CSV table of C-alpha atoms in Angstrom, one decimal:
chain,number,residue,atom,x,y,z
A,215,GLY,CA,282.6,-68.3,-152.8
A,216,ASN,CA,285.4,-68.9,-155.2
A,217,SER,CA,288.6,-70.4,-153.7
A,218,VAL,CA,291.9,-71.9,-154.6
A,219,THR,CA,293.7,-74.8,-152.8
A,220,GLN,CA,297.3,-75.6,-153.3
A,221,MET,CA,299.4,-78.4,-151.9
A,222,GLU,CA,301.3,-77.4,-148.8
A,223,GLY,CA,305.0,-76.9,-149.0
A,224,PRO,CA,307.8,-76.7,-148.8
A,225,VAL,CA,308.6,-79.0,-151.7
A,226,THR,CA,312.3,-79.9,-151.7
A,227,LEU,CA,313.8,-81.5,-154.8
A,228,SER,CA,317.1,-82.3,-156.3
A,229,GLU,CA,318.2,-80.6,-159.5
A,230,GLU,CA,316.7,-82.3,-162.7
A,231,ALA,CA,313.9,-83.9,-160.7
A,232,PHE,CA,310.3,-83.8,-161.9
A,233,LEU,CA,308.0,-81.2,-160.3
A,234,THR,CA,304.3,-81.2,-159.7
A,235,ILE,CA,302.5,-78.7,-157.6
A,236,ASN,CA,298.8,-79.4,-157.2
A,237,CYS,CA,296.2,-76.8,-157.5
A,238,THR,CA,292.4,-77.2,-157.3
A,239,TYR,CA,289.7,-74.6,-157.4
A,240,THR,CA,286.1,-73.9,-156.6
A,241,ALA,CA,284.3,-71.4,-158.7
A,242,THR,CA,281.1,-70.6,-160.4
A,243,GLY,CA,281.4,-70.5,-164.1
A,244,TYR,CA,284.7,-70.9,-165.8
A,245,PRO,CA,287.4,-68.5,-164.5
A,246,SER,CA,290.7,-67.9,-166.1
A,247,LEU,CA,293.5,-69.7,-164.1
A,248,PHE,CA,297.0,-68.5,-163.5
A,249,TRP,CA,300.4,-69.5,-161.9
A,250,TYR,CA,302.5,-66.7,-160.5
A,251,VAL,CA,306.0,-67.1,-159.2
A,252,GLN,CA,307.7,-65.0,-156.4
A,253,TYR,CA,311.5,-65.2,-156.2
A,254,PRO,CA,313.1,-64.3,-152.9
A,255,GLY,CA,312.8,-60.6,-152.2
A,256,GLU,CA,310.8,-59.8,-155.4
A,257,GLY,CA,307.3,-59.2,-156.5
A,258,LEU,CA,305.0,-61.6,-158.4
A,259,GLN,CA,305.7,-62.6,-161.9
A,260,LEU,CA,303.1,-64.2,-164.2
A,261,LEU,CA,304.4,-67.6,-165.1
A,262,LEU,CA,301.6,-69.0,-167.2
A,263,LYS,CA,297.8,-68.8,-167.7
A,264,ALA,CA,294.9,-70.6,-169.3
A,265,THR,CA,291.6,-69.0,-170.1
A,266,LYS,CA,289.3,-72.0,-170.9
A,267,ALA,CA,288.9,-75.7,-170.3
A,268,ASP,CA,291.6,-77.9,-171.9
A,269,ASP,CA,293.9,-75.0,-172.5
A,270,LYS,CA,297.5,-75.6,-171.7
A,271,GLY,CA,299.6,-72.7,-170.4
A,272,SER,CA,303.4,-73.0,-170.7
A,273,ASN,CA,306.5,-70.9,-170.1
A,274,LYS,CA,310.1,-71.6,-169.2
A,275,GLY,CA,309.6,-75.3,-169.2
A,276,PHE,CA,306.6,-75.1,-166.8
A,277,GLU,CA,303.2,-76.2,-168.0
A,278,ALA,CA,299.7,-76.5,-166.6
A,279,THR,CA,296.4,-77.7,-168.1
A,280,TYR,CA,293.0,-76.4,-167.3
A,281,ARG,CA,291.0,-79.4,-166.3
A,282,LYS,CA,287.3,-78.6,-165.9
A,283,GLU,CA,286.2,-82.1,-164.9
A,284,THR,CA,288.6,-82.2,-162.0
A,285,THR,CA,288.6,-78.4,-161.3
A,286,SER,CA,292.4,-78.6,-161.3
A,287,PHE,CA,295.4,-76.6,-162.8
A,288,HIS,CA,298.5,-78.5,-161.6
A,289,LEU,CA,301.9,-77.1,-162.3
A,290,GLU,CA,304.5,-79.3,-163.8
A,291,LYS,CA,308.1,-79.2,-164.9
A,292,GLY,CA,310.1,-82.0,-166.3
A,293,SER,CA,313.5,-81.0,-164.9
A,294,VAL,CA,313.9,-78.4,-162.2
A,295,GLN,CA,316.9,-76.1,-161.7
A,296,VAL,CA,318.3,-74.4,-158.6
A,297,SER,CA,317.1,-71.1,-160.1
A,298,ASP,CA,313.5,-72.4,-159.9
A,299,SER,CA,313.6,-72.1,-156.1
A,300,ALA,CA,310.7,-69.7,-155.3
A,301,VAL,CA,307.2,-69.5,-154.0
A,302,TYR,CA,304.5,-70.5,-156.6
A,303,PHE,CA,301.0,-69.2,-156.4
A,304,CYS,CA,297.9,-70.5,-158.2
A,305,ALA,CA,295.2,-68.0,-158.8
A,306,LEU,CA,291.8,-67.6,-160.5
A,307,SER,CA,290.0,-64.6,-161.8
A,308,ASP,CA,286.8,-63.8,-159.9
A,309,LEU,CA,284.4,-61.5,-161.9
A,310,SER,CA,281.5,-61.8,-159.6
A,311,GLY,CA,281.9,-58.2,-158.2
A,312,GLY,CA,281.9,-56.6,-161.6
A,313,TYR,CA,285.6,-56.3,-161.8
A,314,ASN,CA,288.5,-58.8,-162.0
A,315,LYS,CA,289.6,-59.9,-158.6
A,316,LEU,CA,292.4,-62.5,-158.3
A,317,ILE,CA,291.9,-65.2,-155.7
A,318,PHE,CA,295.2,-66.7,-154.7
A,319,GLY,CA,296.1,-70.0,-153.2
A,320,ALA,CA,298.3,-70.1,-150.1
A,321,GLY,CA,301.5,-70.5,-152.1
A,322,THR,CA,303.9,-73.4,-152.3
A,323,ARG,CA,307.6,-72.9,-151.6
A,324,LEU,CA,309.9,-74.9,-153.8
A,325,ALA,CA,313.5,-75.5,-152.8
A,326,VAL,CA,315.8,-77.1,-155.4
A,327,HIS,CA,319.2,-78.4,-154.3
A,328,PRO,CA,322.2,-79.1,-156.5
B,221,SER,CA,302.6,-57.0,-170.2
B,222,ALA,CA,303.3,-53.8,-168.2
B,223,VAL,CA,306.2,-52.1,-166.5
B,224,ILE,CA,305.2,-51.1,-163.0
B,225,SER,CA,307.3,-49.3,-160.4
B,226,GLN,CA,306.6,-48.7,-156.8
B,227,LYS,CA,308.1,-46.3,-154.3
B,228,PRO,CA,309.4,-46.8,-151.7
B,229,SER,CA,310.7,-50.3,-152.2
B,230,ARG,CA,310.9,-50.8,-148.5
B,231,ASP,CA,310.5,-48.8,-145.3
B,232,ILE,CA,310.7,-49.1,-141.5
B,233,CYS,CA,308.2,-47.0,-139.7
B,234,GLN,CA,307.1,-46.2,-136.2
B,235,ARG,CA,303.7,-47.2,-135.0
B,236,GLY,CA,301.1,-44.4,-135.2
B,237,THR,CA,302.6,-42.9,-138.3
B,238,SER,CA,301.4,-43.1,-141.9
B,239,LEU,CA,303.1,-44.2,-145.1
B,240,THR,CA,302.1,-43.4,-148.7
B,241,ILE,CA,303.1,-45.9,-151.4
B,242,GLN,CA,303.2,-44.8,-155.0
B,243,CYS,CA,302.5,-47.0,-158.0
B,244,GLN,CA,303.4,-45.9,-161.6
B,245,VAL,CA,302.6,-47.7,-164.8
B,246,ASP,CA,304.2,-47.3,-168.2
B,247,SER,CA,300.9,-47.0,-170.0
B,248,GLN,CA,297.3,-46.0,-169.3
B,249,VAL,CA,295.2,-48.5,-167.6
B,250,THR,CA,291.6,-48.4,-166.5
B,251,MET,CA,291.9,-50.3,-163.2
B,252,MET,CA,294.6,-50.6,-160.7
B,253,PHE,CA,294.6,-53.0,-157.8
B,254,TRP,CA,296.3,-52.9,-154.3
B,255,TYR,CA,297.1,-56.2,-152.6
B,256,ARG,CA,298.6,-57.0,-149.2
B,257,GLN,CA,300.9,-60.0,-148.5
B,258,GLN,CA,301.4,-60.6,-144.8
B,259,PRO,CA,304.6,-62.4,-143.8
B,260,GLY,CA,304.6,-65.9,-145.1
B,261,GLN,CA,301.1,-65.6,-146.4
B,262,SER,CA,299.3,-65.3,-149.7
B,263,LEU,CA,298.0,-62.1,-151.3
B,264,THR,CA,294.7,-60.5,-150.4
B,265,LEU,CA,293.1,-57.7,-152.4
B,266,ILE,CA,292.7,-54.5,-150.5
B,267,ALA,CA,290.9,-52.4,-153.0
B,268,THR,CA,290.3,-51.6,-156.7
B,269,ALA,CA,291.1,-48.1,-157.9
B,270,ASN,CA,289.4,-46.6,-161.0
B,271,GLN,CA,290.5,-43.2,-162.3
B,272,GLY,CA,288.0,-40.5,-161.4
B,273,SER,CA,286.0,-42.5,-158.9
B,274,GLU,CA,286.3,-43.7,-155.3
B,275,ALA,CA,288.1,-46.9,-154.7
B,276,THR,CA,286.2,-50.1,-154.0
B,277,TYR,CA,287.3,-51.8,-150.8
B,278,GLU,CA,287.2,-55.5,-150.0
B,279,SER,CA,285.6,-56.8,-146.9
B,280,GLY,CA,287.9,-56.2,-143.9
B,281,PHE,CA,289.5,-53.1,-145.4
B,282,VAL,CA,288.3,-49.5,-144.9
B,283,ILE,CA,289.0,-46.2,-146.5
B,284,ASP,CA,290.1,-44.5,-143.2
B,285,LYS,CA,292.8,-47.0,-142.8
B,286,PHE,CA,293.9,-47.4,-146.4
B,287,PRO,CA,293.0,-44.3,-148.4
B,288,ILE,CA,293.7,-44.6,-152.1
B,289,SER,CA,294.1,-41.9,-154.7
B,290,ARG,CA,293.9,-42.4,-158.5
B,291,PRO,CA,294.6,-39.0,-160.1
B,292,ASN,CA,295.2,-40.2,-163.6
B,293,LEU,CA,295.4,-43.4,-165.7
B,294,THR,CA,299.0,-44.2,-164.9
B,295,PHE,CA,299.4,-43.5,-161.2
B,296,SER,CA,297.9,-44.5,-157.9
B,297,THR,CA,298.8,-44.2,-154.2
B,298,LEU,CA,297.9,-46.3,-151.2
B,299,THR,CA,298.3,-44.8,-147.7
B,300,VAL,CA,298.7,-47.0,-144.7
B,301,SER,CA,297.4,-44.9,-141.8
B,302,ASN,CA,298.0,-45.0,-138.1
B,303,MET,CA,300.2,-48.0,-138.5
B,304,SER,CA,300.7,-50.8,-136.0
B,305,PRO,CA,303.1,-53.8,-136.2
B,306,GLU,CA,300.2,-55.9,-137.7
B,307,ASP,CA,300.5,-53.7,-140.8
B,308,SER,CA,303.9,-55.1,-141.5
B,309,SER,CA,303.5,-56.6,-144.9
B,310,ILE,CA,304.4,-56.4,-148.6
B,311,TYR,CA,302.0,-54.1,-150.4
B,312,LEU,CA,301.7,-54.7,-154.2
B,313,CYS,CA,300.0,-52.9,-156.9
B,314,SER,CA,298.8,-54.5,-160.1
B,315,VAL,CA,297.2,-53.6,-163.4
B,316,GLU,CA,295.0,-55.7,-165.6
B,317,ARG,CA,295.8,-56.4,-169.2
B,318,LEU,CA,294.2,-58.7,-171.8
B,319,GLN,CA,292.2,-61.8,-170.8
B,320,GLU,CA,291.9,-60.9,-167.1
B,321,THR,CA,295.6,-61.1,-166.6
B,322,GLN,CA,297.1,-58.9,-163.9
B,323,TYR,CA,300.7,-57.8,-163.8
B,324,PHE,CA,302.3,-56.8,-160.5
B,325,GLY,CA,304.8,-54.2,-159.3
B,326,PRO,CA,307.9,-55.2,-157.3
B,327,GLY,CA,306.1,-54.5,-154.0
B,328,THR,CA,306.8,-52.3,-151.0
B,329,ARG,CA,308.1,-54.1,-147.9
B,330,LEU,CA,306.9,-52.3,-144.8
B,331,LEU,CA,308.1,-53.0,-141.3
B,332,VAL,CA,306.3,-51.3,-138.4
B,333,LEU,CA,308.0,-51.1,-135.1
């Protein structure tokens, strides 16, 4: 079945460092891909998405490109801030059951220090 | 996007009791979803709720344990029945918008003692 694999955390960075969180997927067809962020004590917020191969999603300085050839959707940010500390979830849309079911990765915790 | 609210935001319950969680959306939606996030874990879909029909449950989740109501196009409830400490989780509802995108409520944090 469809699945999402994320790099294990926690990822600890200093402010202004470059961030990469790896995400790869296994799926039949070409699902839409998403990154969600969960700040401490809050629900999930959509960070960015891409709906087809070679699409680049971007938001708040984060970006990710839908790579069909490597089945990847890695999240990047050029300069992280303390306020980016959160858990990041990669997800894909699974339509095999006749409805849109999101399949999530395990989540990667990011801690940014001043 | 969508504005989604959930009640209660958190609760502490005794084992053997039941809790009903409400989810309200600011506009009409066809499908609503209920997810569970166990401590330190990712999200798992419990069921999909369409207005006017029975919910569709994922493998490992049953209606007797997680009954769902969907009385109209802006509201749904999830009940966690006969709770045990293993039910301690965050329960989130979501709705689908364009291009298969789901938006989530703030979650209900449940602790069962």
